[in-house]
Tab-separated table of C-alpha atoms and ligand atoms in Angstrom:
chain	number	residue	atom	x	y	z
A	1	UNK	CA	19.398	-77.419	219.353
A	2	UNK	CA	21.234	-75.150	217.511
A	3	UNK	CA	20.822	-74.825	213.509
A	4	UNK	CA	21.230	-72.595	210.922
A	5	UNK	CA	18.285	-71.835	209.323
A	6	UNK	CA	17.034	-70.885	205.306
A	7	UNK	CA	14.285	-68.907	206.360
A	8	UNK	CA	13.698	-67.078	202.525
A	9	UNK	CA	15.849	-67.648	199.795
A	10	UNK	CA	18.428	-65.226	198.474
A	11	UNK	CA	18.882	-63.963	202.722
A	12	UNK	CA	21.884	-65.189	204.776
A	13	UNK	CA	20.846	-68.606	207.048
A	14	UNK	CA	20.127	-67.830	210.649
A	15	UNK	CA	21.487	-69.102	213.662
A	16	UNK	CA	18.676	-70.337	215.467
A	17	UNK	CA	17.938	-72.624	218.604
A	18	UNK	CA	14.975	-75.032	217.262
A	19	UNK	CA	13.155	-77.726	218.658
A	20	UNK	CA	15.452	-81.493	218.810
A	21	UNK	CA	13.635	-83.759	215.812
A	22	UNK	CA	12.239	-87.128	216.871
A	23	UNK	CA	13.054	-89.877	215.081
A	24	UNK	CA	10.057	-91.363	214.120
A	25	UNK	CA	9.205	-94.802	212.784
A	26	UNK	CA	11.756	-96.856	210.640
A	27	UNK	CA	14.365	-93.288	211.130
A	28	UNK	CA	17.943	-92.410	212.589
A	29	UNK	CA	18.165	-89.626	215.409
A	30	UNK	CA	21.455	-88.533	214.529
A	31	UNK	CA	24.333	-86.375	216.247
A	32	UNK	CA	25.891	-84.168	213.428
A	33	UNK	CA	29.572	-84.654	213.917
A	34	UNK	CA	29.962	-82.701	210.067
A	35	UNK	CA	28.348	-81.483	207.381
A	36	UNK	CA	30.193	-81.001	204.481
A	37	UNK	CA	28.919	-77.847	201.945
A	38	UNK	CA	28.337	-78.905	198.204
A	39	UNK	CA	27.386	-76.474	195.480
A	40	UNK	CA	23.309	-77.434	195.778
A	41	UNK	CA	23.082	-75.776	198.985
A	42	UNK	CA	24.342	-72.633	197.173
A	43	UNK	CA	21.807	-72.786	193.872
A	44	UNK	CA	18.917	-73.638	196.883
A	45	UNK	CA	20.048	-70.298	198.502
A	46	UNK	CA	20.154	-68.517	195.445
A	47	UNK	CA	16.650	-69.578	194.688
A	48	UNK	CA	17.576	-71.684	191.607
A	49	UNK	CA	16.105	-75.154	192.598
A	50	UNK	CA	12.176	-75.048	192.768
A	51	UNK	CA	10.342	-75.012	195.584
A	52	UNK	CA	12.877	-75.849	198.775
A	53	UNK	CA	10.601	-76.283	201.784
A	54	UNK	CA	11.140	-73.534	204.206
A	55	UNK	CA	12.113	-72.363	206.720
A	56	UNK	CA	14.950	-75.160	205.754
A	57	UNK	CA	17.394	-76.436	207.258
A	58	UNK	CA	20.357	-77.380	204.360
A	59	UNK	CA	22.587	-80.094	204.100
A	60	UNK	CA	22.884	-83.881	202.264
A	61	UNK	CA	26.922	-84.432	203.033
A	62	UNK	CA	26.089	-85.309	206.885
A	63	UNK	CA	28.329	-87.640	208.939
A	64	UNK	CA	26.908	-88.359	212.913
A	65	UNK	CA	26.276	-90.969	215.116
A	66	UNK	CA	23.006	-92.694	215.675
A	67	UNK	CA	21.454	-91.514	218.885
A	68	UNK	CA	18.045	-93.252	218.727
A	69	UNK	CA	16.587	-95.503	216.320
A	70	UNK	CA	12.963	-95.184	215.657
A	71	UNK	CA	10.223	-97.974	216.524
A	72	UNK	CA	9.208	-100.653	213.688
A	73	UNK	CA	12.039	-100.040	211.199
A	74	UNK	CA	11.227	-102.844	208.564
A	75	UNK	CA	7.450	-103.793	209.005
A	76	UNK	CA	5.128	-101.747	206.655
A	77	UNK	CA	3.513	-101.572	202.882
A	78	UNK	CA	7.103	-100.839	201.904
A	79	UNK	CA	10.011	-104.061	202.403
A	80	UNK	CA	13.486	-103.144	202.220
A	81	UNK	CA	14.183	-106.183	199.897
A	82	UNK	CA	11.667	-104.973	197.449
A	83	UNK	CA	13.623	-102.245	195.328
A	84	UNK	CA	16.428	-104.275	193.545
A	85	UNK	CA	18.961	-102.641	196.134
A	86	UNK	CA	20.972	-105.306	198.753
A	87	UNK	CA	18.586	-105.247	201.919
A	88	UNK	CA	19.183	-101.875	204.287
A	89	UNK	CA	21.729	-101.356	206.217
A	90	UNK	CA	21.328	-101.319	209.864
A	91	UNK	CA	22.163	-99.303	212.760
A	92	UNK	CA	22.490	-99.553	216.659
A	93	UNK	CA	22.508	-96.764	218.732
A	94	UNK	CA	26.184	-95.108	218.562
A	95	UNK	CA	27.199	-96.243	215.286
A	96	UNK	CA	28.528	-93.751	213.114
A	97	UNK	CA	26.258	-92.878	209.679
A	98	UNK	CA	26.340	-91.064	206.747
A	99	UNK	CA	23.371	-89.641	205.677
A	100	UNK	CA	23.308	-88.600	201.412
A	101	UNK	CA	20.883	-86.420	198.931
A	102	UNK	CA	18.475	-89.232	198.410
A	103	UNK	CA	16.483	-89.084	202.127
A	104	UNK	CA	13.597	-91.233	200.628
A	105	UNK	CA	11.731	-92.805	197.981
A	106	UNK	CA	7.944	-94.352	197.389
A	107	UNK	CA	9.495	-97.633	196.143
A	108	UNK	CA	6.451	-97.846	194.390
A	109	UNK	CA	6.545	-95.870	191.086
A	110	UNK	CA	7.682	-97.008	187.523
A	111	UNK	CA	11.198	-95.382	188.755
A	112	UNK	CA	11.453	-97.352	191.553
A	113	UNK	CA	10.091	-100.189	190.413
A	114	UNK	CA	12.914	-100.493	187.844
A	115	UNK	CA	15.770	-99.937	189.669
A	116	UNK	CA	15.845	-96.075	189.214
A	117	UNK	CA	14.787	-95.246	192.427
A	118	UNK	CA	17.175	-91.898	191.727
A	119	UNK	CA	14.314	-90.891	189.307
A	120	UNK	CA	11.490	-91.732	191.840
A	121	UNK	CA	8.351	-89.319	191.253
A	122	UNK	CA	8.090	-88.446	194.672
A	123	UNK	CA	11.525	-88.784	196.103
A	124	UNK	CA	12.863	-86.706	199.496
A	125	UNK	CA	16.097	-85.025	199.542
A	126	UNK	CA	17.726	-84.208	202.539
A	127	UNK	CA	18.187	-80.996	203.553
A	128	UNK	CA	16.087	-79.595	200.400
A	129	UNK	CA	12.574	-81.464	200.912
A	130	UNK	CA	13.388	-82.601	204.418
A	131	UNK	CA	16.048	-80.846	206.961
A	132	UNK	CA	19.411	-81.615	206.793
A	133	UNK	CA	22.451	-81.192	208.478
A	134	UNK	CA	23.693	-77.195	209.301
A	135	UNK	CA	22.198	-78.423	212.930
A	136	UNK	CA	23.323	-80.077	215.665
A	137	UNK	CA	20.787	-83.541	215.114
A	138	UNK	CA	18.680	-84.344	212.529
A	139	UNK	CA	16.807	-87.389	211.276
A	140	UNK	CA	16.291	-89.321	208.419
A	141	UNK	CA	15.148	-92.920	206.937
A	142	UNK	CA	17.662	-95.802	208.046
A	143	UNK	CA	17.028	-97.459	204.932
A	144	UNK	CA	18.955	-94.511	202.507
A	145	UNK	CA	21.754	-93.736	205.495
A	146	UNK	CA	25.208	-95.524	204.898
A	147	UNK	CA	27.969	-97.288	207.105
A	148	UNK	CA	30.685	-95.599	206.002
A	149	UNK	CA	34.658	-97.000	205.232
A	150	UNK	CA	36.669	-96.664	208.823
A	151	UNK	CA	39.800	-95.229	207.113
A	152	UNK	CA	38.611	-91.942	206.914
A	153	UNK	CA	37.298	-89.439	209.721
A	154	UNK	CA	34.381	-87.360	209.849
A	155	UNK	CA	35.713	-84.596	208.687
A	156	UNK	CA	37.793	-86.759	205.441
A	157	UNK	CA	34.304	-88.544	204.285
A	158	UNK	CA	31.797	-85.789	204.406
A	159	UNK	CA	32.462	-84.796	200.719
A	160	UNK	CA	32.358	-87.848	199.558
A	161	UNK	CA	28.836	-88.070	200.448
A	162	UNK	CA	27.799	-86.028	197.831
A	163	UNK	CA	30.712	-85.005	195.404
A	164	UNK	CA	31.964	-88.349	195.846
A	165	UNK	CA	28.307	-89.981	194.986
A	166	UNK	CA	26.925	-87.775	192.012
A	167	UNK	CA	30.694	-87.576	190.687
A	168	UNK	CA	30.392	-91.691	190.669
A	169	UNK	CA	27.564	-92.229	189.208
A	170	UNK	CA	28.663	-89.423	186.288
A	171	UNK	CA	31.422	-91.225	185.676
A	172	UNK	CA	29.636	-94.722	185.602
A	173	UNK	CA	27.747	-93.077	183.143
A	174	UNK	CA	30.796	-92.517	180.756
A	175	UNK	CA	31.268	-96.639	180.716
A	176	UNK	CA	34.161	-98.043	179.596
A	177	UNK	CA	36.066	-94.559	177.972
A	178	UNK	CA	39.581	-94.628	177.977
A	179	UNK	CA	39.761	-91.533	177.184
A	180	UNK	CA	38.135	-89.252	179.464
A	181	UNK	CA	37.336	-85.522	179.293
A	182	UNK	CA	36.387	-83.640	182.751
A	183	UNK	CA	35.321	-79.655	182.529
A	184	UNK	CA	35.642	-77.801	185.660
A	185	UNK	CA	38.005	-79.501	187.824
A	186	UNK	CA	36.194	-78.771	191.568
A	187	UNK	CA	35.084	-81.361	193.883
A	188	UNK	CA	33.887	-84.094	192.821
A	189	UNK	CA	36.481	-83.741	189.663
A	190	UNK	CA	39.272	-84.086	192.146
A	191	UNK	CA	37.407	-87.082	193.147
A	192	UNK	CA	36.249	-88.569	190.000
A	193	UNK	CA	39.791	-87.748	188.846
A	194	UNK	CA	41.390	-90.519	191.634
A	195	UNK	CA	39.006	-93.144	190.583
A	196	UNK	CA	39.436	-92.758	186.541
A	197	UNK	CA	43.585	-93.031	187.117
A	198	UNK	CA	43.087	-95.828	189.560
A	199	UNK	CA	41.149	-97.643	186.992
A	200	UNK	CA	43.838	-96.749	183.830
A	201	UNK	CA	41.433	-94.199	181.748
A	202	UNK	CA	43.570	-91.300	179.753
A	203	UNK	CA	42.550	-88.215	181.658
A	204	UNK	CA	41.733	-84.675	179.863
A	205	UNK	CA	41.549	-82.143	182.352
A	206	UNK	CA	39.480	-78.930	181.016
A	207	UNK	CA	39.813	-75.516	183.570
A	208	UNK	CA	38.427	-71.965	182.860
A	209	UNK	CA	40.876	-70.294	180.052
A	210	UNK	CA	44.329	-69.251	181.666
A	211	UNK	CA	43.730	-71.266	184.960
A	212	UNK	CA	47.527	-72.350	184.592
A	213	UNK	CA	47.152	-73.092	188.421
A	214	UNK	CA	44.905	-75.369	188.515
A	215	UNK	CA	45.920	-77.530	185.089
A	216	UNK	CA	49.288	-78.009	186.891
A	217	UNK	CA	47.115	-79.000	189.893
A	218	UNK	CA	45.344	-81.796	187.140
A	219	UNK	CA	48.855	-82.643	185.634
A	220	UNK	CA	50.752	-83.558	189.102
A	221	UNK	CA	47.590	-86.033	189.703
A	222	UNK	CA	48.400	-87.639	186.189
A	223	UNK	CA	46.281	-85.836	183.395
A	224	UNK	CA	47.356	-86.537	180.588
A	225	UNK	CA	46.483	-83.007	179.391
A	226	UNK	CA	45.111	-80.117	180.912
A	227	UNK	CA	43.732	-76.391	179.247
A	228	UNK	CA	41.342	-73.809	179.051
A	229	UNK	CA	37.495	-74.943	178.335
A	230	UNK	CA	38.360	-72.888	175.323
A	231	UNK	CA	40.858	-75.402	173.869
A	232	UNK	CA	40.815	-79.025	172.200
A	233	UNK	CA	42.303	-81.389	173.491
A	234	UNK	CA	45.278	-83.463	171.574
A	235	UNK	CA	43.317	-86.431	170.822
A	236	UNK	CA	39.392	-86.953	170.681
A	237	UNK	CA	37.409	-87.986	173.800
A	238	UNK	CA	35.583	-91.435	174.204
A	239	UNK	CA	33.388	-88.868	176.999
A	240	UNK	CA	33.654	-85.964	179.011
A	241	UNK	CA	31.675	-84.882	181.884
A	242	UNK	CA	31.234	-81.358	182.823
A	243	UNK	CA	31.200	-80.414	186.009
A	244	UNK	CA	30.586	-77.013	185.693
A	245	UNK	CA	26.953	-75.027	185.697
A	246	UNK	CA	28.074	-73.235	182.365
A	247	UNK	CA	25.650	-74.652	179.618
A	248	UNK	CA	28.203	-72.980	176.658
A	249	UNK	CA	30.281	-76.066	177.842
A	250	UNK	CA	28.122	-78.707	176.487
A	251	UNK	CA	28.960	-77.723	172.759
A	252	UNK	CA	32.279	-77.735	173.212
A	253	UNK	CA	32.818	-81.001	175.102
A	254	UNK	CA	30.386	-82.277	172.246
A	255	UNK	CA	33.046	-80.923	169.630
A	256	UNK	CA	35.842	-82.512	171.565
A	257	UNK	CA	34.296	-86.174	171.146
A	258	UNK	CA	35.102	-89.059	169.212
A	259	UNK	CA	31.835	-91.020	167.349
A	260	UNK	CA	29.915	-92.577	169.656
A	261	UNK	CA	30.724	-90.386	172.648
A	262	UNK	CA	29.068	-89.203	175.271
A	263	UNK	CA	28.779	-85.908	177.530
A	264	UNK	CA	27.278	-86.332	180.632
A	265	UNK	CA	26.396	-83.213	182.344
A	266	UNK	CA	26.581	-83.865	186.676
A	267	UNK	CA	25.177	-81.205	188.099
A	268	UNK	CA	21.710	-80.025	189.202
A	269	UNK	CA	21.909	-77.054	187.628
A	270	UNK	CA	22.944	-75.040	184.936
A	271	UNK	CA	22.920	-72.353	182.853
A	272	UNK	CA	21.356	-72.046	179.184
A	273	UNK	CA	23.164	-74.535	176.447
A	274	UNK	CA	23.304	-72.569	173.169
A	275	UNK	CA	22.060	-73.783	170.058
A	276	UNK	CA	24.593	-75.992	168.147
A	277	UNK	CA	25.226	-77.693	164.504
A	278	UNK	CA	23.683	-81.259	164.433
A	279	UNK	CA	26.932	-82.456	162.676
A	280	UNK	CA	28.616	-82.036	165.841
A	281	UNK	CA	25.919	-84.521	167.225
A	282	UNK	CA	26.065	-86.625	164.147
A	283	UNK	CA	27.335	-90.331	164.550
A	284	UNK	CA	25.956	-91.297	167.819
A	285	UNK	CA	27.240	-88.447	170.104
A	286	UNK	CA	25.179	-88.623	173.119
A	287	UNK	CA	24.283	-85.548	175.610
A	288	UNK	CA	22.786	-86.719	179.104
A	289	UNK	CA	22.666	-85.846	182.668
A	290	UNK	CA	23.106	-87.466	185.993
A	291	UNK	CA	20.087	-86.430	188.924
A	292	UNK	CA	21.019	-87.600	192.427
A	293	UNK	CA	21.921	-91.199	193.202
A	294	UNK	CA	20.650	-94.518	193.777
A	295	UNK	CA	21.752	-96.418	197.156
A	296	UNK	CA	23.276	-98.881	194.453
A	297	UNK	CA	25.566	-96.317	193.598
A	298	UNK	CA	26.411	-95.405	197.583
A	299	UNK	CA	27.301	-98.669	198.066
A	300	UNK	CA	29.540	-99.081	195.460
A	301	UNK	CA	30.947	-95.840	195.884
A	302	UNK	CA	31.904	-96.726	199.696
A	303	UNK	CA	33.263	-99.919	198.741
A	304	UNK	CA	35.929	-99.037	195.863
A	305	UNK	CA	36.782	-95.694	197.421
A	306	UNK	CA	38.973	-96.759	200.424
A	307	UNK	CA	40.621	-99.651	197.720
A	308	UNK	CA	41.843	-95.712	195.406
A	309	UNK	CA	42.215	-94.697	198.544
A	310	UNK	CA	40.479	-91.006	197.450
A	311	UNK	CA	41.750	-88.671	199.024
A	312	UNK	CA	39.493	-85.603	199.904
A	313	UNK	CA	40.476	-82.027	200.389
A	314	UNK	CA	38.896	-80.022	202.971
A	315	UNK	CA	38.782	-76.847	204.741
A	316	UNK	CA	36.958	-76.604	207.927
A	317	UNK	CA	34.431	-73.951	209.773
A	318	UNK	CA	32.442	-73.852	212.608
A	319	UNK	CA	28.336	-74.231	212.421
A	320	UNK	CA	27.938	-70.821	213.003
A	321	UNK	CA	30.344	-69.806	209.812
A	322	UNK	CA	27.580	-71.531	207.362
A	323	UNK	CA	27.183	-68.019	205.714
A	324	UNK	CA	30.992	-66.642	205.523
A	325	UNK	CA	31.519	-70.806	204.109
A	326	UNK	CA	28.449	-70.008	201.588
A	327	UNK	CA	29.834	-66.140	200.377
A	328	UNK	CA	33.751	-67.875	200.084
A	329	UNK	CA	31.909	-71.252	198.060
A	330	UNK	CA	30.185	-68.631	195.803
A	331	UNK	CA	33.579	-66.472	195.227
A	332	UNK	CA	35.573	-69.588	194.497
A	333	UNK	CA	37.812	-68.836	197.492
A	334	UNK	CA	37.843	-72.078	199.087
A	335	UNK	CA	40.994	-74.739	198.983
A	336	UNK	CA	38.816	-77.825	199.487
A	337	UNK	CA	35.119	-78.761	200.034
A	338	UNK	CA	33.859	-76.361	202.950
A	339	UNK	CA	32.859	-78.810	206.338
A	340	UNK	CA	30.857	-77.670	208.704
A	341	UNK	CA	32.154	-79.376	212.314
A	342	UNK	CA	29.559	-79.624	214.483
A	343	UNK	CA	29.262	-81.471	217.604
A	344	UNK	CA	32.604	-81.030	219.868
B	401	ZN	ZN1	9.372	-94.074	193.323
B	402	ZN	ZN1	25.222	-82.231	196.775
């Protein structure tokens, strides 16, 4: 099959022609129909997430259709209905699947054992630990893929896999906030944004400084208010989550909260936070991150976001494109998340 292929970080992918995977026991053969590009796959080429397995194959946004399932899919030390999730879903051969970040867990550990399996000490990501999906099949664990909502095509639901998931479970994290800050409005902002209006929050759109474009992007969605990272907003924030990899962001969301808020900081990565006074910590301000998702959160997700609707923007490109979609991702030159289309 064809896939493009990490070989070493910080070198383009190659187009390669590798061996088909097999699915083996209790996992999905799947038919890549897309892949949709998220900003991981960039730090993992740029060699700023630890130890990828390689040669690698990237990719955790994948949408296919089941082509074989493997033998045995529920017997074993490890029972679906064991991990405080709803029992698997299940999958016949030709049903279409979406396959996330979280490929697997031990079900087993503290984590996992208290419903934190998106913690688990010796968790599987997909296309990171295992391959993923800049190939035309892969495999992976029925028991983390989803059925995914019919009004959407392959090409509409791939971001949602990822940007759509993380960005959920961020904002879960910001509770009940009616007002609601977001710093760098990409992806899952645009996202995260649909879901906070749908549910009546007052939105607080943050861009880099002098990014008119994209705060009158924010406003026509229904911000409330939208300006430079650099700027405070008109009234105090209940929380904010920051999108962005700039650590000199967390300070100044912190600044922009009301007592008792929170920042919650969504991505994998990101750069340095500088040091900052503990007054503007003071009175129960809370800093915390979100890392990858539970299958809780994926089907919740799935379920409230045709009910928005969300709408995704894309922007589509061929398999063999992965590294002119990766340089244009990195530039900021894209108009929606980057797909990869796949099979024909
Ligand atoms: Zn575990
Ligand atoms: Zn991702």
């Amino acid at each position: 099959m064809r896939a493009m292929v990490l070989n070493e970080t910080r070198r383009p992918l190659e187009l390669r022609d590798v061996p088909k995977p097999k699915a083996g026991r209790g996992q999905l053969l799947v038919r890549v129909s897309t892949c949709a590009v998220c900003r991981t796959d960039l730090h993992v080429v740029d060699g700023e997430l630890p130890d990828p397995k390689l040669p690698l194959i990237l990719g955790h946004q994948i949408v296919g259709q089941v082509e074989e399932v493997g033998e045995e899919m529920w017997e074993g030390p490890e029972r679906p209905d064991s991990r405080g999730t709803k029992a698997a879903p299940t999958f016949a051969i030709g049903d279409r699947v979406g396959i996330p970040w979280l490929g697997w867990t031990d079900g087993d550990c503290w984590y996992c054992r208290s419903g934190r399996e998106n913690l688990c000490d010796n968790a599987r990501f997909t296309g990171y630990t295992p391959d993923g999906g800049y190939a035309e099949f892969t495999v992976a664990d029925a028991r983390y893929c989803f059925h995914l909502p019919d009004r959407y095509d392959d090409v509409e639901v791939a971001p949602l896999l990822c940007a759509g998931l993380i960005g959920y479970r961020s904002y879960r994290k910001t509770g009940n906030a009616r007002r609601l800050g977001i710093y760098g409005f990409g992806n899952a902002a645009y996202l995260i944004t649909q879901i906070s209006l749908y549910e009546g929050r007052d939105l607080f759109v943050f861009t880099r400084p002098g990014d008119t474009k994209t705060q009158q992007t924010a406003k026509a969605l229904g911000a409330k208010w939208a300006g430079g990272s650099d700027e405070m907003p008109p009234e105090k924030l209940d929380a904010a989550i920051i999108f962005a990899s700039v650590g000199p962001l967390v300070p100044a969301a912190l600044r922009a909260l009301a007592k008792g808020g929170i920042v919650v900081c969504g991505g994998i990565h990101m750069t340095d936070i500088p040091s900052f006074p503990y007054a503007d910590l003071w009175e129960e301000r809370v800093i915390t991150s979100v890392a990858n998702l539970t299958r809780r959160d994926g089907e919740e997700f799935f379920e409230l976001a045709p009910r928005v609707p969300i709408k995704t923007k894309t922007e589509t490109f061929p398999l063999e494109e992965a590294n002119i979609t990766l340089d244009r991702f990195r530039a900021g030159e894209l108009k929606g998340t980057a797909v990869l289309t796949i099979a024909e």
